[in-house]
Structure formats: C-alpha cells, structure tokens
CSV table of N, CA, C and O in Angstrom, one decimal:
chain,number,residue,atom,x,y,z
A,1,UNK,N,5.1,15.9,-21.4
A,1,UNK,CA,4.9,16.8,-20.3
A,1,UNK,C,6.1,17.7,-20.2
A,1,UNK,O,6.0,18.9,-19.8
A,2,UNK,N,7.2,17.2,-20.5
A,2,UNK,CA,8.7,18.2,-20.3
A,2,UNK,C,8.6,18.9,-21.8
A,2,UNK,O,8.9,20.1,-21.9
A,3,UNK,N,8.2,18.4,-22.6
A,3,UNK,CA,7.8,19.5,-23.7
A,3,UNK,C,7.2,20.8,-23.4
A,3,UNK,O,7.6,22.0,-23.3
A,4,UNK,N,6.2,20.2,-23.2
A,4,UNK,CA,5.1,21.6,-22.7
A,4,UNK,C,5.4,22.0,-21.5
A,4,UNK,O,4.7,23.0,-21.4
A,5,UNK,N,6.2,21.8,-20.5
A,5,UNK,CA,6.8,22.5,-19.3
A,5,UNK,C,7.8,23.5,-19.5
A,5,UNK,O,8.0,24.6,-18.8
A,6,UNK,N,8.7,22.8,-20.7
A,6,UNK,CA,9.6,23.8,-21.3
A,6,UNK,C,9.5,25.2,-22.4
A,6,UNK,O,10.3,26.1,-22.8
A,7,UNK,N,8.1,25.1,-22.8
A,7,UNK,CA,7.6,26.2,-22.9
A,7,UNK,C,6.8,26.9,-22.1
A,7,UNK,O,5.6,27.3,-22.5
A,8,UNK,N,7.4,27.1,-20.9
A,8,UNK,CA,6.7,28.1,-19.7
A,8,UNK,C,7.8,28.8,-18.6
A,8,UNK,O,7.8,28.6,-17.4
A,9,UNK,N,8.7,29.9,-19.5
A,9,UNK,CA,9.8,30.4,-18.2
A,9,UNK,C,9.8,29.8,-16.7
A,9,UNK,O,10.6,29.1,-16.0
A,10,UNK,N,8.4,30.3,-16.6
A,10,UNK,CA,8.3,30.4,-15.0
A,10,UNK,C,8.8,28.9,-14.6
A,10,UNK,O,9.7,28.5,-13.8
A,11,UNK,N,8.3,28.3,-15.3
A,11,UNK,CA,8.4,26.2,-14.9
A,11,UNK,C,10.0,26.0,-14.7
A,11,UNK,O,10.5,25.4,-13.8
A,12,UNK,N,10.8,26.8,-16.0
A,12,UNK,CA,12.0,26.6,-16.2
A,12,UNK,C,12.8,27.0,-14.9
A,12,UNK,O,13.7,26.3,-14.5
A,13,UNK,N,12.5,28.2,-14.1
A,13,UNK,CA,13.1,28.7,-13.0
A,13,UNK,C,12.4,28.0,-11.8
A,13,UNK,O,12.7,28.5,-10.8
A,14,UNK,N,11.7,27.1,-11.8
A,14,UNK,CA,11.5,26.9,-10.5
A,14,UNK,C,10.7,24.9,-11.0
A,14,UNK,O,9.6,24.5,-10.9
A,15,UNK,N,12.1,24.3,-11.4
A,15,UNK,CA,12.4,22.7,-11.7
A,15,UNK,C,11.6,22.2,-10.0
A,15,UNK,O,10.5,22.1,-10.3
A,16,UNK,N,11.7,22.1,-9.2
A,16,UNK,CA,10.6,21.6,-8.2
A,16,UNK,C,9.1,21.6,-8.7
A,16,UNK,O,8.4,20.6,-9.0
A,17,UNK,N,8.7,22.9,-8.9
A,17,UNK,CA,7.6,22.9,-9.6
A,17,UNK,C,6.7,21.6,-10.6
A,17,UNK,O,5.8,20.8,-10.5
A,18,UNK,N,7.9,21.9,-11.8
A,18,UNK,CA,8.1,20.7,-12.7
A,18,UNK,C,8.0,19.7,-12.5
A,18,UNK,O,7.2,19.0,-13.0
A,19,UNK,N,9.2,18.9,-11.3
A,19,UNK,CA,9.0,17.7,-10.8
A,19,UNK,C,8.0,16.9,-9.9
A,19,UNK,O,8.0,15.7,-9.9
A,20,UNK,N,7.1,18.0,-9.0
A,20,UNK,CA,5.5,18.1,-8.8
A,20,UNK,C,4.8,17.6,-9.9
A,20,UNK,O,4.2,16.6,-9.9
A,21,UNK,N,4.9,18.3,-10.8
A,21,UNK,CA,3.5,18.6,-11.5
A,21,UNK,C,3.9,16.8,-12.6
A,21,UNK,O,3.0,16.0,-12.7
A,22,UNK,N,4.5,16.6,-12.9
A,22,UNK,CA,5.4,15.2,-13.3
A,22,UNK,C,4.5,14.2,-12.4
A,22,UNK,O,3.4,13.7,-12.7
A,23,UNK,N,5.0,14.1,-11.2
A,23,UNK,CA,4.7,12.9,-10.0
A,23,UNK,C,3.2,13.1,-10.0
A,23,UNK,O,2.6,12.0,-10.1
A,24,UNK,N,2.2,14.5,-9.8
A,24,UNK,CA,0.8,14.4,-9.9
A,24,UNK,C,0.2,13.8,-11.3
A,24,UNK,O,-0.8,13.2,-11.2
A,25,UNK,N,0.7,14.0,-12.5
A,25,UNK,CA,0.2,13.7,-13.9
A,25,UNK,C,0.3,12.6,-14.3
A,25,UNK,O,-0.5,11.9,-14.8
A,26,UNK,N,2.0,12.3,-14.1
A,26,UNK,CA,2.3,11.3,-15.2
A,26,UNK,C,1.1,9.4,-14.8
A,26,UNK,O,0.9,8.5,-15.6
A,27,UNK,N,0.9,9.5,-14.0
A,27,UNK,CA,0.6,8.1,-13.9
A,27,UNK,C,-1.2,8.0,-14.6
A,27,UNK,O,-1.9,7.1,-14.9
A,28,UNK,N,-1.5,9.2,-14.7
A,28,UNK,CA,-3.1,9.3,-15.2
A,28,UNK,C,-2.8,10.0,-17.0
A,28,UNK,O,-3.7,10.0,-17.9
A,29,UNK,N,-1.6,10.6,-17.2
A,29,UNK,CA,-1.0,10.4,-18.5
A,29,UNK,C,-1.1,9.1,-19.3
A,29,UNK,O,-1.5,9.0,-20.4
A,30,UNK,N,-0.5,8.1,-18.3
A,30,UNK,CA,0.4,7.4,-18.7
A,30,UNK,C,-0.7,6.1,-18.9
A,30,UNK,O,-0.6,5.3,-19.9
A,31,UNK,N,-1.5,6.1,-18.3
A,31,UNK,CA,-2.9,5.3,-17.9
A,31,UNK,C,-3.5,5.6,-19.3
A,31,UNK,O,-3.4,4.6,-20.1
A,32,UNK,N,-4.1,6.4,-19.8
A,32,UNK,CA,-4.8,7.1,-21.1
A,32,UNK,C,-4.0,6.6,-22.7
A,32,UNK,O,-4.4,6.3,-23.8
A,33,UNK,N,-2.4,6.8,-22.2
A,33,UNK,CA,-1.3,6.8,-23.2
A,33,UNK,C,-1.6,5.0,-23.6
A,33,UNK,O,-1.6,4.5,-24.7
A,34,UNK,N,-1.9,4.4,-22.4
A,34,UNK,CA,-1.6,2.6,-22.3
A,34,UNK,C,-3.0,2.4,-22.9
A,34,UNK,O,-3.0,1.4,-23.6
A,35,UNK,N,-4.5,3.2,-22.7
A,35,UNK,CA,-5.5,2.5,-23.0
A,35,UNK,C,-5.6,3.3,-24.7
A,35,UNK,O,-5.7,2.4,-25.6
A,36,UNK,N,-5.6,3.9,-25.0
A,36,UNK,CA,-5.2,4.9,-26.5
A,36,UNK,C,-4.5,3.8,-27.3
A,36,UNK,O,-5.1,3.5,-28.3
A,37,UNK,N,-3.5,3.3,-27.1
A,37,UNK,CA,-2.9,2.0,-27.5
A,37,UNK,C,-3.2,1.1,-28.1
A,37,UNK,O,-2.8,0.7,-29.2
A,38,UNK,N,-4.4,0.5,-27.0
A,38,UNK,CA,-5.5,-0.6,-27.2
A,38,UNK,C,-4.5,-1.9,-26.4
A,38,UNK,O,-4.5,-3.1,-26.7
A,39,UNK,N,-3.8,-1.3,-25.2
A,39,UNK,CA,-3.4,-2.3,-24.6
A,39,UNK,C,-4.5,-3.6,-24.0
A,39,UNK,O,-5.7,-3.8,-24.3
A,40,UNK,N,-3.9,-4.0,-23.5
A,40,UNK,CA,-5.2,-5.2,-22.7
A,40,UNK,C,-5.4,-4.8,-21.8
A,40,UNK,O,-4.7,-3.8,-21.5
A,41,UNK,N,-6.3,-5.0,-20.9
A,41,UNK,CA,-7.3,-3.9,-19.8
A,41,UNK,C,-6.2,-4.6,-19.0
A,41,UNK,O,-5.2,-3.8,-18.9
A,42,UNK,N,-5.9,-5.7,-18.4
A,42,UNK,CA,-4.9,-6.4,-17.2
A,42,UNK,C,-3.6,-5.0,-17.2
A,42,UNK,O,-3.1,-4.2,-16.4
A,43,UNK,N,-3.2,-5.4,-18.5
A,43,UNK,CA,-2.0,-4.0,-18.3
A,43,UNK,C,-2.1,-2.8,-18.1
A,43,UNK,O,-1.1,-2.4,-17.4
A,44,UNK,N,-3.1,-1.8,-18.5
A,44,UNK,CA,-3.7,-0.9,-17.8
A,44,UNK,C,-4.0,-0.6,-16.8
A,44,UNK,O,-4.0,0.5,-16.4
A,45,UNK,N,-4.6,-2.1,-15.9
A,45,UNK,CA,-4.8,-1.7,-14.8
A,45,UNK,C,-3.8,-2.2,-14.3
A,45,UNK,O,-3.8,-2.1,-13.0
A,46,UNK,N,-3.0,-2.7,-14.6
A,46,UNK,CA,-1.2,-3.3,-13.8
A,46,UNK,C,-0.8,-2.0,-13.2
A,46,UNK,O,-0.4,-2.0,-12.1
A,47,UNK,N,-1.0,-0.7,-14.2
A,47,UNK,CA,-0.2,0.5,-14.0
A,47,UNK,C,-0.6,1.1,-13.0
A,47,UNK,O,0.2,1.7,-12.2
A,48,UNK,N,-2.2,1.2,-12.9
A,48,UNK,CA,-3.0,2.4,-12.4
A,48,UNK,C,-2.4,2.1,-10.4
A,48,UNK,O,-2.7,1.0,-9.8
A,49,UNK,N,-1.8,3.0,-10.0
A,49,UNK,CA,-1.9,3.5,-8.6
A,49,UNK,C,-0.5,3.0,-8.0
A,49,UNK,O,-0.3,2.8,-6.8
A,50,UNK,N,0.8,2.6,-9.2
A,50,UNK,CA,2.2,2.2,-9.3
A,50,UNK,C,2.7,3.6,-8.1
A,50,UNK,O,3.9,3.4,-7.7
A,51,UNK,N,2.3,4.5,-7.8
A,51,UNK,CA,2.9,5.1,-6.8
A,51,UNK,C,2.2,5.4,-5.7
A,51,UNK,O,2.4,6.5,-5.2
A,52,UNK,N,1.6,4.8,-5.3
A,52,UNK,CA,0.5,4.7,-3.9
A,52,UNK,C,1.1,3.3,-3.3
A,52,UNK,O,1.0,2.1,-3.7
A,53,UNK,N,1.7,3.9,-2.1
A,53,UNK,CA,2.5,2.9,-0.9
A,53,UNK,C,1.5,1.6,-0.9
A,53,UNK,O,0.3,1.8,-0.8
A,54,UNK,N,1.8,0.6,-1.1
A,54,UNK,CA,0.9,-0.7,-0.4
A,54,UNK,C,1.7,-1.4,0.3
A,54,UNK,O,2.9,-1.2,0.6
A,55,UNK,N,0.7,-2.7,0.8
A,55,UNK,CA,1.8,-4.2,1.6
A,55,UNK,C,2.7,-4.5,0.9
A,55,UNK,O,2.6,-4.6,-0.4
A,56,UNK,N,3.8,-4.8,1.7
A,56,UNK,CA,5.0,-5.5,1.4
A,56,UNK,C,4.8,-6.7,0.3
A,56,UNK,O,4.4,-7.8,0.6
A,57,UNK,N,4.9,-6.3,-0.7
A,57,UNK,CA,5.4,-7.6,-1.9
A,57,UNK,C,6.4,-8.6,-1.5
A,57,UNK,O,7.5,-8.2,-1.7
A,58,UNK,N,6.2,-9.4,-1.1
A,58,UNK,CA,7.3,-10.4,-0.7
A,58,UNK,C,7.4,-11.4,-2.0
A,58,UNK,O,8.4,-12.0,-2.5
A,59,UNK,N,6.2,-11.5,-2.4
A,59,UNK,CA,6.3,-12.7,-3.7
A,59,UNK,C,5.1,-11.8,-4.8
A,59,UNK,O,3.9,-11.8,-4.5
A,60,UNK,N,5.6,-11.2,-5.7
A,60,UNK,CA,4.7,-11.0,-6.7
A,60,UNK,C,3.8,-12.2,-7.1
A,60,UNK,O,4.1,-13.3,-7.2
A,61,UNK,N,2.5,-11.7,-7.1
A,61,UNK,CA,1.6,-12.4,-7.6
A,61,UNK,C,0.3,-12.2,-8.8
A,61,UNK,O,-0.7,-12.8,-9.2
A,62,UNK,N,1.0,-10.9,-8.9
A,62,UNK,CA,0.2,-10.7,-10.1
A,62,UNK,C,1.0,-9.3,-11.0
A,62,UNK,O,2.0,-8.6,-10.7
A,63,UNK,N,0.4,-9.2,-11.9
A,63,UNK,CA,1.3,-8.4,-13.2
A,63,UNK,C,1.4,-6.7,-11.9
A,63,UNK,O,2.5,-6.3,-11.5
A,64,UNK,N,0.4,-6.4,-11.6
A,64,UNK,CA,0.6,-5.4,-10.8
A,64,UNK,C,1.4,-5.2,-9.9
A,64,UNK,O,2.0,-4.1,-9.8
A,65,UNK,N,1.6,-6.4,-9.2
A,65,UNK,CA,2.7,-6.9,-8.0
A,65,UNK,C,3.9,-6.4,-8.6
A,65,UNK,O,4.4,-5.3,-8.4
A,66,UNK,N,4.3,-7.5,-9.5
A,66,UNK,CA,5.4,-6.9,-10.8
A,66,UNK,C,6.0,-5.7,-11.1
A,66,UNK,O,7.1,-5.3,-10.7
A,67,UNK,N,4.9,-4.8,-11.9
A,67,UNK,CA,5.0,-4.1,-11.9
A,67,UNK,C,5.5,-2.4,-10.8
A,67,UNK,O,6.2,-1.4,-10.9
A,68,UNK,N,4.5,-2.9,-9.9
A,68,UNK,CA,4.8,-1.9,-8.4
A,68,UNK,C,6.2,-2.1,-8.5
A,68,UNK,O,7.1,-1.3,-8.9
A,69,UNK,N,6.3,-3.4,-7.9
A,69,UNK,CA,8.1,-3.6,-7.6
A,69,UNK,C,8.7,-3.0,-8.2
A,69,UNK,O,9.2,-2.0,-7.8
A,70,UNK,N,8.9,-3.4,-9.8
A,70,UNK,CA,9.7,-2.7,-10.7
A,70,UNK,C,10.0,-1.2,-11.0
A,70,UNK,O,11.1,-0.7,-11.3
A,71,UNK,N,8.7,-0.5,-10.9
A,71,UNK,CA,8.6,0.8,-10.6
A,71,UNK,C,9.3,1.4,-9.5
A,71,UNK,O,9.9,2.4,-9.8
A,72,UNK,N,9.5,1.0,-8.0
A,72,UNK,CA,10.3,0.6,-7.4
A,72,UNK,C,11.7,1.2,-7.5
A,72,UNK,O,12.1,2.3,-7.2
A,73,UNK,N,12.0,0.2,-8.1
A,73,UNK,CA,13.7,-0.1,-8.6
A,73,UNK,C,13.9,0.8,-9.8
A,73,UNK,O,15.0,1.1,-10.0
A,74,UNK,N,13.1,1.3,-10.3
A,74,UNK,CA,13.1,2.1,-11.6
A,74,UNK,C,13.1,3.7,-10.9
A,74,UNK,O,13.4,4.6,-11.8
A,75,UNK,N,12.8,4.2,-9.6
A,75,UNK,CA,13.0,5.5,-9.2
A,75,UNK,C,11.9,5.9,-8.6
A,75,UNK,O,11.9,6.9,-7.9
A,76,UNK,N,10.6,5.0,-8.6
A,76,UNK,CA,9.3,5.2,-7.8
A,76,UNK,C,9.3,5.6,-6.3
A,76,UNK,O,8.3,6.2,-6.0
A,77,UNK,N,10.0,5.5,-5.7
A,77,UNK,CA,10.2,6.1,-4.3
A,77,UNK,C,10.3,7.2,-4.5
A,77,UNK,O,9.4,7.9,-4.0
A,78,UNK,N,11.3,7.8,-5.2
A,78,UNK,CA,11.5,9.0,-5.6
A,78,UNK,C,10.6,9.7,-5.7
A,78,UNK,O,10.5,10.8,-5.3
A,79,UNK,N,9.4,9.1,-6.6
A,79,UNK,CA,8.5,9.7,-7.3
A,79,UNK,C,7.0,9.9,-5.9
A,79,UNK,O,6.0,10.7,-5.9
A,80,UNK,N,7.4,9.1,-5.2
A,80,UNK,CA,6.2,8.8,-3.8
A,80,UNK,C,6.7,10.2,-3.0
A,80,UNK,O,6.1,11.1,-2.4
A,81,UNK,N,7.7,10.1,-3.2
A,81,UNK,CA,8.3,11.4,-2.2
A,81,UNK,C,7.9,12.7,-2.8
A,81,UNK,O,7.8,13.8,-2.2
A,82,UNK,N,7.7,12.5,-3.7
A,82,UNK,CA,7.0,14.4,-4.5
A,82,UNK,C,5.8,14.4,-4.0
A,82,UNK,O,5.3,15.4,-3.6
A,83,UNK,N,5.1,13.1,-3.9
A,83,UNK,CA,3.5,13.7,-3.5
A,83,UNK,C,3.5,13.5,-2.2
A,83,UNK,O,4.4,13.1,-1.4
A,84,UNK,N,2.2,14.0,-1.9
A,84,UNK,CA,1.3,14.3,-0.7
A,84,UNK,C,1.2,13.2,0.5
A,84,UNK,O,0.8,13.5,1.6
A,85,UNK,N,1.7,12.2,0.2
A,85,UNK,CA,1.8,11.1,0.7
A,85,UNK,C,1.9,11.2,2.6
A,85,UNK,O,3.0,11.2,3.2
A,86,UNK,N,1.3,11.1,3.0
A,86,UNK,CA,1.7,11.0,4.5
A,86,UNK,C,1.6,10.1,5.5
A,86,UNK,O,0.6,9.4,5.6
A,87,UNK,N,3.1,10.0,6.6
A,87,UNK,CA,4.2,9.2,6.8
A,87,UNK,C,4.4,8.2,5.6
A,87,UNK,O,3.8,7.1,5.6
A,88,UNK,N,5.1,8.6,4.9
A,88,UNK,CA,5.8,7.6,3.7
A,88,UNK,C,7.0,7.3,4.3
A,88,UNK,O,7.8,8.2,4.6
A,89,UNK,N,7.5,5.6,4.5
A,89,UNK,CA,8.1,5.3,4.8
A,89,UNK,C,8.6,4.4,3.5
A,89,UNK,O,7.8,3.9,2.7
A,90,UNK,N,10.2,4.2,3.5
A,90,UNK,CA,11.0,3.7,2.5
A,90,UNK,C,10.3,2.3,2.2
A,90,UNK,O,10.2,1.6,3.2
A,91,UNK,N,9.9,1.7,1.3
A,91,UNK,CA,9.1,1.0,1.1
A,91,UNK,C,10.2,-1.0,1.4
A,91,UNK,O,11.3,-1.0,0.9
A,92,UNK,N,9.8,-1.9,1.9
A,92,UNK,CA,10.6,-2.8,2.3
A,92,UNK,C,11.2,-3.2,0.9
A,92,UNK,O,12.4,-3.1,0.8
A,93,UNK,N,10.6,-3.6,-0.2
A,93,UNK,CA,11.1,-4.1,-1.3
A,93,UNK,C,12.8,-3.3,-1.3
A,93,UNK,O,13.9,-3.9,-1.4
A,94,UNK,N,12.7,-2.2,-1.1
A,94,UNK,CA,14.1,-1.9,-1.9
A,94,UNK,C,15.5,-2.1,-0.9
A,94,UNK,O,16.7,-1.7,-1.0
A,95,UNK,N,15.0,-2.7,-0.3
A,95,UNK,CA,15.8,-3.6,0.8
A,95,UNK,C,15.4,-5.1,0.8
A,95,UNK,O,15.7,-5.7,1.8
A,96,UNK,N,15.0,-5.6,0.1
A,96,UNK,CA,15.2,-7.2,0.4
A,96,UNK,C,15.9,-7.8,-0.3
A,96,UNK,O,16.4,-7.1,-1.2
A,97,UNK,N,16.3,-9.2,-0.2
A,97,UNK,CA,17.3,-9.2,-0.8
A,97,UNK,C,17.2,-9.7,-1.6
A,97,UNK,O,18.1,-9.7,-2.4
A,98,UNK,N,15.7,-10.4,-1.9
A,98,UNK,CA,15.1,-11.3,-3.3
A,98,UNK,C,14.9,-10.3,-4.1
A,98,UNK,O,14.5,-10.6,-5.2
A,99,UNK,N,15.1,-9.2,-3.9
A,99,UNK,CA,15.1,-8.0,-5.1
A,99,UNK,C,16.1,-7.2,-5.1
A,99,UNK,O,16.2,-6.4,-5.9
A,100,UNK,N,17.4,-7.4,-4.0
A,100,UNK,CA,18.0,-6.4,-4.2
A,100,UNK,C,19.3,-7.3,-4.8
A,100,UNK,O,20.2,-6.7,-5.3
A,101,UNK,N,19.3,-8.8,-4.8
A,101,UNK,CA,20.3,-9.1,-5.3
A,101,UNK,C,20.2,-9.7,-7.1
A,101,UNK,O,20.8,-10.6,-7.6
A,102,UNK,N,19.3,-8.9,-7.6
A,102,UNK,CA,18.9,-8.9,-9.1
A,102,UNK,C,19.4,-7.6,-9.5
A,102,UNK,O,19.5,-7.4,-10.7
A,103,UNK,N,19.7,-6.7,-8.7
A,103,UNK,CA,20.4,-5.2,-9.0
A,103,UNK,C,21.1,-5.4,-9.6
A,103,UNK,O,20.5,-5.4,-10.7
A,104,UNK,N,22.8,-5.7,-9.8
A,104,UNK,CA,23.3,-6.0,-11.0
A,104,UNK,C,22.6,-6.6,-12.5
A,104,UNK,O,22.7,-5.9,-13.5
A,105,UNK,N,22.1,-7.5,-12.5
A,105,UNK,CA,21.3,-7.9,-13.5
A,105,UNK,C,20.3,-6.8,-13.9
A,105,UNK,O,20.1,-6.5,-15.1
A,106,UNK,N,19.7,-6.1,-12.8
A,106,UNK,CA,18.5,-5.0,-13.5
A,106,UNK,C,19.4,-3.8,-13.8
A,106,UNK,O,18.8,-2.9,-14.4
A,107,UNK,N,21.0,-3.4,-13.6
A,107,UNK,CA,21.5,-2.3,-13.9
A,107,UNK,C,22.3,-2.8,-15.3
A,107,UNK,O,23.1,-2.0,-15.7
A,108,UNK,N,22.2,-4.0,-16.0
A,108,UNK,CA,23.1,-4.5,-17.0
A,108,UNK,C,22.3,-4.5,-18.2
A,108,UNK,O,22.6,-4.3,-19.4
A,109,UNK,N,20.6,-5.0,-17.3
A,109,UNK,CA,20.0,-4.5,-18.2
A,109,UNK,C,19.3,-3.3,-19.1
A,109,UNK,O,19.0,-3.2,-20.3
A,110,UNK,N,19.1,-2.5,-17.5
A,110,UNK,CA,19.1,-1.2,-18.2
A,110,UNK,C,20.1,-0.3,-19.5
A,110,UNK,O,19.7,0.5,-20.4
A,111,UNK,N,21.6,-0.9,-18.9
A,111,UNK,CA,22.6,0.0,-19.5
A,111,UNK,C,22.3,-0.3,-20.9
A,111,UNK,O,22.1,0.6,-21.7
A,112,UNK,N,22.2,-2.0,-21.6
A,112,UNK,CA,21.6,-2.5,-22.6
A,112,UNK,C,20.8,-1.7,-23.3
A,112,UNK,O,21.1,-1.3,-24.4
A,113,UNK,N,19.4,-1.3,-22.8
A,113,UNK,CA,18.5,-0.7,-23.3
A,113,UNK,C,18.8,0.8,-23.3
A,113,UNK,O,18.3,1.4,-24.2
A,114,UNK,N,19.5,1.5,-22.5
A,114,UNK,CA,19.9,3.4,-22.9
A,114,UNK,C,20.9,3.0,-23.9
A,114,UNK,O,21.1,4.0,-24.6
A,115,UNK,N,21.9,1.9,-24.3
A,115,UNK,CA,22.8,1.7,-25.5
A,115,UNK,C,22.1,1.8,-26.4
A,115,UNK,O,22.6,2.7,-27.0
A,116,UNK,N,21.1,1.4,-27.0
A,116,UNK,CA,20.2,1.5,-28.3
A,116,UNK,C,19.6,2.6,-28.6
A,116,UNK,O,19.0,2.5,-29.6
A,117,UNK,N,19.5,3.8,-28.1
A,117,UNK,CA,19.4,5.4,-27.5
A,117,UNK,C,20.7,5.8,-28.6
A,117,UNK,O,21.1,7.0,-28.7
C-alpha cells in the first residue's frame, strides 16, 4: 500500500490522507494476503475486525482474543483513532497490568526481531 501511495504526489503532500486510507484498507488487505497463503481459516478469522473496539479482554480466550490484545500493544489504538469510530475510548487492556507488565519483555522482543532487519 505505501508503494503504491508513493506513486501519487498528491498522497505524498498530504501523509494524513495516507494514514486514512492505511487504517481503512489494511485489515481487508491483510485478510486476503492471510487467506492467499492458505492459512488455516481459525487464523484468518483471528485477524478479521483486530480494529473494531470490543469487551475488555481480561483473560484471552481464544487466538482472536490474543491477537486483538496484541494488535493493541503493537499500535492498534492508534490505528482505531484514524477511523470513523465513534466515542472511542482508550481501550482498558493498555492499562492493565497483566499486560502492561509484559512491556519490557514485548519491547526486548520486538527490538530482537527489527535486529534481523
């Protein structure tokens, strides 16, 4: 998607734009990219609607659960705040402490994985 965004001036001057059209796409991108694959249908649908606010996850209970959260922690708020979303409030997970005190560990991990980059 940033490929083809970056061949379009207008997109280049006006990065909001961009970062819309990202938050509207990428999750039905990303959905197609996972079943194209030949993923397992469970993980496919783990993905589908990872930025649509739900109940408080207190205890993951399924790969979806998981995954929400993690998306989460990965910048998904961020990504809820580009869309259309209305009263979007800060989602509880990124304040609890059963997830927030894995932060070190999920930032040691990450750094791990952009090292191999």
């Amino acid at each position: 998607m940033l490929d083809r965004a970056g061949r379009y001036a207008e997109l280049a001057e006006r990065p909001r734009t961009v970062e819309f059209l990202i938050a509207q796409w990428h999750e039905s991108v990303g959905n197609i990219l996972l079943d194209s694959l030949g993923l397992p249908e469970e993980v496919v649908e783990a993905v589908k609607e990872i930025d649509v606010p739900r109940a408080f996850v207190e205890t993951p209970r399924s790969l979806s659960d998981v995954v929400y959260v993690a998306n989460l922690f990965a910048g998904g708020f961020w990504e809820m705040q580009l869309l259309d979303i209305p009263n979007l409030e800060e989602p509880k997970e990124l304040s609890y402490g059963r997830y927030t005190e894995l932060q070190a560990e999920m930032d040691e991990a990450c750094q791990e994985m952009i090292s191999m980059f």
